[in-house]
Coordinates of C-alpha atoms in Angstrom, one line a residue:
X421 CA 0.0 0.0 0.0
X422 CA 2.8 2.4 0.9
X423 CA 4.6 1.7 -2.4
X424 CA 1.4 2.2 -4.3
X425 CA 0.8 5.6 -2.6
X426 CA 4.4 6.7 -3.3
X427 CA 4.0 5.7 -7.0
X428 CA 0.8 7.6 -7.3
X429 CA 2.3 10.7 -5.7
X430 CA 5.3 10.6 -8.0
X431 CA 3.0 10.2 -11.1
X432 CA 0.9 13.2 -10.0
X433 CA 4.0 15.3 -9.5
X434 CA 5.3 14.3 -12.9
X435 CA 2.1 15.2 -14.6
X436 CA 2.3 18.7 -13.1
X437 CA 5.8 19.3 -14.5
X438 CA 6.5 21.4 -17.6
X439 CA 6.6 19.5 -20.9
X440 CA 10.2 19.1 -21.8
X441 CA 10.9 19.9 -25.4
X442 CA 7.6 21.8 -25.8
X443 CA 8.2 24.0 -28.8
X444 CA 6.4 27.3 -28.0
X445 CA 7.0 30.5 -26.2
X446 CA 4.6 32.7 -24.2
X447 CA 4.8 36.5 -24.7
X448 CA 3.4 38.6 -21.9
X449 CA 2.9 42.4 -22.1
X450 CA 3.7 44.3 -18.9
X451 CA 1.7 47.6 -19.0
X452 CA 3.6 49.5 -16.3
X453 CA 7.1 48.4 -16.9
X454 CA 7.0 48.9 -20.7
X455 CA 8.3 45.5 -21.6
X456 CA 7.4 42.0 -22.7
X457 CA 8.3 38.9 -20.7
X458 CA 9.1 35.7 -22.8
X459 CA 8.4 32.4 -21.1
X460 CA 9.9 29.2 -22.4
X461 CA 7.1 26.6 -22.9
X462 CA 9.5 23.7 -22.2
X463 CA 10.5 24.5 -18.6
X464 CA 8.5 27.7 -17.9
X465 CA 11.7 29.7 -17.4
X466 CA 11.9 33.4 -18.4
X467 CA 13.8 33.3 -21.7
X468 CA 13.9 37.1 -22.3
X469 CA 12.6 40.5 -21.2
X470 CA 12.2 42.9 -24.2
X471 CA 11.8 46.6 -23.7
X472 CA 9.1 47.8 -26.2
X473 CA 7.9 51.3 -25.1
X474 CA 5.1 52.8 -23.1
X475 CA 2.1 50.9 -21.9
X476 CA 2.1 47.7 -23.9
X477 CA -1.3 46.0 -23.8
X478 CA -2.8 44.0 -26.7
X479 CA -0.4 41.4 -28.2
X480 CA -0.9 39.0 -31.1
X481 CA 1.2 36.7 -33.3
X482 CA 1.4 36.9 -37.1
X483 CA -0.2 34.0 -39.0
X484 CA 3.3 32.8 -40.0
X485 CA 4.5 32.9 -36.4
X486 CA 7.5 35.0 -37.3
X487 CA 6.4 38.3 -35.7
X488 CA 4.7 39.4 -32.5
X489 CA 2.8 42.7 -32.6
X490 CA 2.3 44.8 -29.4
X491 CA -0.1 47.7 -28.9
X492 CA 1.7 50.7 -27.3
X493 CA 0.2 53.8 -25.9
X494 CA 1.4 57.1 -24.4
X495 CA -1.9 57.8 -22.7
X496 CA -1.5 57.7 -18.9
X497 CA -3.0 54.9 -17.0
X498 CA -6.2 55.8 -15.2
X499 CA -8.3 54.0 -12.6
X500 CA -11.4 52.1 -14.0
X501 CA -14.5 54.3 -14.1
X502 CA -17.3 53.9 -11.5
X503 CA -20.2 51.7 -12.6
X504 CA -23.9 52.6 -12.5
X505 CA -26.8 50.4 -11.5
X506 CA -27.0 48.9 -14.9
X507 CA -23.3 47.9 -15.0
X508 CA -22.3 50.8 -17.4
X509 CA -19.2 53.0 -16.8
X510 CA -19.8 56.6 -15.5
X511 CA -17.6 59.1 -17.2
X512 CA -16.8 62.5 -15.7
X513 CA -16.1 64.2 -19.0
X514 CA -19.0 66.3 -20.3
X515 CA -20.7 65.6 -23.6
X516 CA -18.6 67.0 -26.4
X517 CA -15.3 66.9 -24.6
X518 CA -12.3 65.4 -26.4
X519 CA -11.5 62.0 -24.9
X520 CA -7.8 62.6 -25.5
X521 CA -5.7 63.2 -22.4
X522 CA -3.7 66.5 -22.4
X523 CA -0.8 64.6 -20.8
X524 CA -0.7 61.9 -23.4
X525 CA 2.6 61.3 -25.2
X526 CA 1.2 60.6 -28.7
X527 CA 4.7 59.9 -30.1
X528 CA 4.6 56.7 -28.1
X529 CA 1.4 55.4 -29.7
X530 CA 1.8 52.6 -32.2
X531 CA 2.1 48.9 -32.8
X532 CA 5.5 47.5 -31.8
X533 CA 7.0 44.8 -34.1
X534 CA 8.9 42.0 -32.4
X535 CA 11.1 39.6 -34.3
X536 CA 10.5 36.1 -32.9
X537 CA 13.9 34.8 -34.1
X538 CA 15.9 37.4 -32.2
X539 CA 13.3 38.4 -29.5
X540 CA 14.1 42.1 -30.3
X541 CA 11.9 45.1 -31.1
X542 CA 12.3 45.6 -34.9
X543 CA 10.2 48.7 -35.4
X544 CA 6.9 50.4 -34.7
X545 CA 3.8 51.0 -37.0
X546 CA 1.6 54.0 -36.8
X547 CA -1.8 52.9 -35.4
X548 CA -3.9 55.9 -34.7
X549 CA -4.4 57.3 -31.2
X550 CA -4.1 55.3 -28.0
X551 CA -4.2 51.7 -29.5
X552 CA -5.3 49.2 -26.9
X553 CA -6.3 46.0 -28.6
X554 CA -6.2 44.8 -32.2
X555 CA -6.5 41.8 -34.5
X556 CA -4.7 40.7 -37.6
X557 CA -6.4 40.1 -41.0
X558 CA -6.7 36.5 -42.0
X559 CA -3.9 36.9 -44.5
X560 CA -1.7 38.8 -42.0
X561 CA -1.4 41.9 -44.2
X562 CA -3.5 44.3 -42.1
X563 CA -4.0 45.1 -38.5
X564 CA -7.4 46.2 -37.2
X565 CA -7.0 48.4 -34.1
X566 CA -9.2 49.8 -31.3
X567 CA -8.3 53.5 -30.6
X568 CA -9.6 53.8 -27.0
X569 CA -9.6 57.6 -26.6
X570 CA -11.0 58.7 -30.0
X571 CA -14.0 56.3 -30.5
X572 CA -12.5 54.9 -33.6
X573 CA -11.0 51.7 -35.1
X574 CA -8.0 52.0 -37.4
X575 CA -6.7 49.8 -40.3
X576 CA -3.0 49.6 -40.9
X577 CA -1.3 48.1 -43.9
X578 CA 1.8 46.2 -42.6
X579 CA 3.9 46.1 -45.8
X580 CA 3.6 49.9 -46.4
X581 CA 3.5 50.7 -42.7
X582 CA 0.6 52.9 -43.5
X583 CA -2.5 53.9 -41.6
X584 CA -5.2 53.3 -44.3
X585 CA -8.6 53.8 -42.7
X586 CA -10.2 55.3 -39.6
X587 CA -13.7 54.0 -38.7
X588 CA -16.0 55.6 -36.2
X589 CA -17.3 53.3 -33.5
X590 CA -18.6 53.8 -29.9
X591 CA -17.0 55.2 -26.8
X592 CA -14.1 53.3 -25.2
X593 CA -13.5 50.7 -28.0
X594 CA -11.4 47.8 -26.7
X595 CA -11.7 44.2 -28.0
X596 CA -11.0 43.5 -31.7
X597 CA -11.4 40.1 -33.3
X598 CA -11.5 39.0 -37.0
X599 CA -14.2 36.5 -38.0
X600 CA -12.9 33.0 -39.1
X601 CA -13.7 33.8 -42.8
X602 CA -11.7 37.1 -42.6
X603 CA -14.6 39.1 -44.1
X604 CA -15.4 41.1 -41.0
X605 CA -13.9 42.2 -37.6
X606 CA -15.8 42.9 -34.4
X607 CA -15.0 45.9 -32.1
X608 CA -16.4 45.8 -28.5
X609 CA -17.0 49.2 -26.9
X610 CA -16.9 49.3 -23.1
X611 CA -18.9 52.4 -22.3
X612 CA -22.3 51.5 -23.8
X613 CA -21.9 47.8 -24.5
X614 CA -21.9 48.5 -28.2
X615 CA -20.6 45.9 -30.6
X616 CA -19.6 47.1 -34.1
X617 CA -19.1 44.7 -37.1
X618 CA -16.8 46.1 -39.7
X619 CA -16.6 44.8 -43.3
X620 CA -13.0 44.2 -44.4
X621 CA -13.7 45.0 -48.0
X622 CA -15.4 48.4 -47.6
X623 CA -14.1 49.2 -44.1
X624 CA -17.5 50.4 -43.0
X625 CA -19.6 49.2 -40.0
X626 CA -22.2 46.9 -41.5
X627 CA -23.9 45.8 -38.2
X628 CA -24.3 47.1 -34.7
X629 CA -25.8 45.5 -31.6
X630 CA -25.5 45.8 -27.8
X631 CA -24.7 43.6 -24.8
X632 CA -24.5 44.5 -21.1
X633 CA -21.8 46.5 -19.4
X634 CA -18.1 46.6 -20.5
X635 CA -17.7 43.9 -23.2
X636 CA -14.0 43.2 -23.3
X637 CA -13.2 40.6 -26.0
X638 CA -14.6 38.2 -28.6
X639 CA -13.8 34.6 -29.4
X640 CA -15.2 32.8 -32.5
X641 CA -15.6 29.1 -33.2
X642 CA -14.0 28.4 -36.6
X643 CA -17.3 27.0 -37.9
X644 CA -21.0 27.2 -37.0
X645 CA -21.3 30.9 -36.8
X646 CA -21.0 31.1 -33.0
X647 CA -19.0 33.6 -30.9
X648 CA -18.6 34.6 -27.3
X649 CA -18.4 38.1 -25.7
X650 CA -17.8 38.6 -22.0
X651 CA -19.6 41.5 -20.3
X652 CA -17.2 42.5 -17.4
X653 CA -19.3 44.7 -15.1
X654 CA -22.5 42.6 -15.7
X655 CA -20.7 39.3 -14.9
X656 CA -22.1 37.6 -18.0
X657 CA -21.0 35.6 -21.0
X658 CA -22.9 36.4 -24.3
X659 CA -23.3 33.7 -26.9
X660 CA -23.7 35.4 -30.3
X661 CA -24.8 34.5 -33.8
X662 CA -21.7 35.9 -35.7
X663 CA -23.4 35.6 -39.1
X664 CA -26.5 37.7 -38.2
X665 CA -24.7 39.7 -35.5
X666 CA -27.1 39.1 -32.6
X667 CA -27.1 37.7 -29.1
X668 CA -28.4 34.2 -28.8
X669 CA -28.0 33.5 -25.1
X670 CA -26.7 35.3 -22.0
X671 CA -25.1 33.2 -19.2
X672 CA -24.7 34.6 -15.7
X673 CA -21.3 33.7 -14.3
X674 CA -20.6 32.9 -10.6
X675 CA -21.0 35.7 -8.2
X676 CA -18.1 38.1 -8.2
X677 CA -16.9 37.3 -11.7
X678 CA -15.7 40.1 -13.9
X679 CA -15.1 38.4 -17.2
X680 CA -12.5 39.8 -19.5
X681 CA -10.6 37.6 -21.9
X682 CA -12.1 34.6 -23.7
X683 CA -9.9 31.9 -25.4
X684 CA -10.8 28.6 -27.0
X685 CA -8.9 25.4 -26.6
X686 CA -7.1 24.2 -29.8
X687 CA -9.8 21.6 -30.4
X688 CA -12.5 24.3 -29.7
X689 CA -14.3 22.0 -27.2
X690 CA -13.7 24.3 -24.3
X691 CA -13.9 28.1 -23.8
X692 CA -11.8 29.7 -21.1
X693 CA -12.8 33.1 -19.6
X694 CA -10.7 35.1 -17.2
X695 CA -12.8 36.6 -14.4
X696 CA -10.6 39.5 -13.3
X697 CA -11.2 40.5 -9.6
X698 CA -12.7 37.1 -8.8
X699 CA -9.2 35.5 -9.4
X700 CA -10.6 32.6 -11.4
X701 CA -10.9 31.1 -14.9
X702 CA -14.3 29.8 -16.0
X703 CA -14.4 26.7 -18.2
X704 CA -17.3 26.2 -20.6
X705 CA -18.4 23.5 -23.0
X706 CA -18.6 25.3 -26.3
X707 CA -21.6 23.3 -27.6
X708 CA -23.8 22.9 -24.5
X709 CA -22.6 26.3 -23.0
X710 CA -22.4 24.5 -19.6
X711 CA -20.1 25.9 -17.0
X712 CA -17.8 22.9 -16.3
X713 CA -15.2 24.2 -13.9
X714 CA -14.0 27.3 -12.0
X715 CA -10.2 27.4 -11.7
X716 CA -8.5 29.5 -9.0
X717 CA -5.6 31.4 -10.3
X718 CA -3.8 34.6 -9.3
X719 CA -4.9 38.2 -8.5
X720 CA -7.1 39.7 -11.2
X721 CA -6.3 37.6 -14.3
X722 CA -6.8 39.5 -17.5
X723 CA -5.2 38.2 -20.6
X724 CA -5.0 34.4 -21.1
X725 CA -3.6 32.0 -23.6
X726 CA -3.6 28.3 -24.2
X727 CA -0.5 26.3 -25.3
X728 CA -0.6 24.9 -28.8
X729 CA -0.8 21.3 -27.5
X730 CA -3.8 22.3 -25.3
X731 CA -2.1 21.1 -22.1
X732 CA -1.6 24.5 -20.3
X733 CA -3.3 27.8 -19.8
X734 CA -1.4 31.0 -19.0
X735 CA -3.1 33.9 -17.1
X736 CA -1.6 37.4 -16.7
X737 CA -2.2 38.6 -13.1
X738 CA -1.8 42.4 -13.2
X739 CA -1.6 43.4 -9.5
X740 CA 0.7 40.6 -8.4
X741 CA 3.1 40.9 -11.4
X742 CA 3.1 37.2 -12.3
X743 CA 1.6 34.6 -14.6
X744 CA -0.4 31.7 -13.5
X745 CA 0.2 28.4 -15.2
X746 CA -2.7 25.9 -15.2
X747 CA -2.5 22.2 -16.0
X748 CA -5.6 21.7 -18.2
X749 CA -5.7 18.0 -17.5
X750 CA -6.4 18.6 -13.8
X751 CA -7.7 22.2 -14.1
X752 CA -5.3 23.2 -11.3
X753 CA -2.8 26.0 -11.1
X754 CA 0.6 24.3 -10.9
X755 CA 2.9 27.4 -10.6
X756 CA 3.3 31.1 -11.1
X757 CA 6.1 32.9 -13.0
X758 CA 7.2 36.4 -12.2
X759 CA 6.8 38.8 -15.0
X760 CA 7.2 42.6 -15.3
X761 CA 5.0 45.2 -13.7
X762 CA 1.2 44.8 -14.4
X763 CA 1.1 41.9 -16.8
X764 CA -1.8 42.5 -19.3
X765 CA -1.9 40.4 -22.4
X766 CA -0.6 37.0 -23.6
X767 CA 0.3 35.6 -27.0
X768 CA 1.8 32.2 -27.7
X769 CA 4.1 31.4 -30.6
X770 CA 5.1 28.0 -31.9
X771 CA 8.8 27.4 -32.7

């Protein structure tokens, strides 16, 4: 009996260890320290710290995996707005006021370009004012960007490094995600719960609908026309019809949840949602929409990512300056890795 217990204990510990030889790296933006932490997927060691500029937030990998793009902003960090009885932010600025901050360093705004081979900043693209989040076009030739302080979305052509289009959307645009067919991209606007759907041929808004307070991100299934949008201040997950741009179902999350980032597992059977101040990750079945598990992680998880092999989830914990690593076989946090100051977003590259 003693030998059996020892063997089981050893096997459990082995399962929780990093996957030796895992060929991916985890890139973490650190909003306050102005850099990107690179974590090796094989042993979870910090492989590099890359200075990138002011206030890095959104981060995504090019389709060919050779480049990591980072949203940079010279607009000072502010405390989150107060929330009204309906879960909507209360802004002190009067109607008609310019959202732009007088103390903002606009020269710092842009999309940083990181070379994956060297883990160095190779350049910066113009991206409109105060870029927060963005998505890449399906062919990797354009970047679609939310410009938080000017109520717009921008389109940048990567090859020419040119700002090509500016599209009016709602107040406080944040999440940007391209649909699986590449024909549209969605922009979520925190202030009024507005969701704008932009056509990638005409670069005009072709649909508009609303969800409850502070929608933060979008995740789409690759087929079936289904998407997911978390509403942070309402503590809800919206299941949407991404073909007809409408809400199909609204799911209340556990009390205290402030859902932010939504990511799918590689096989798309699971949806993971970071719950901010609740310090948890919700796990959903993507077909029944059932809440399967609530995973305890670090302080206020925001950006999350799933390893290419589907074995681990990584969560950026802003206030505690670290990254939680979750074993998705057991749905348990196995370790935390120190990052820079205020980890915000996560992107994962395959090598």
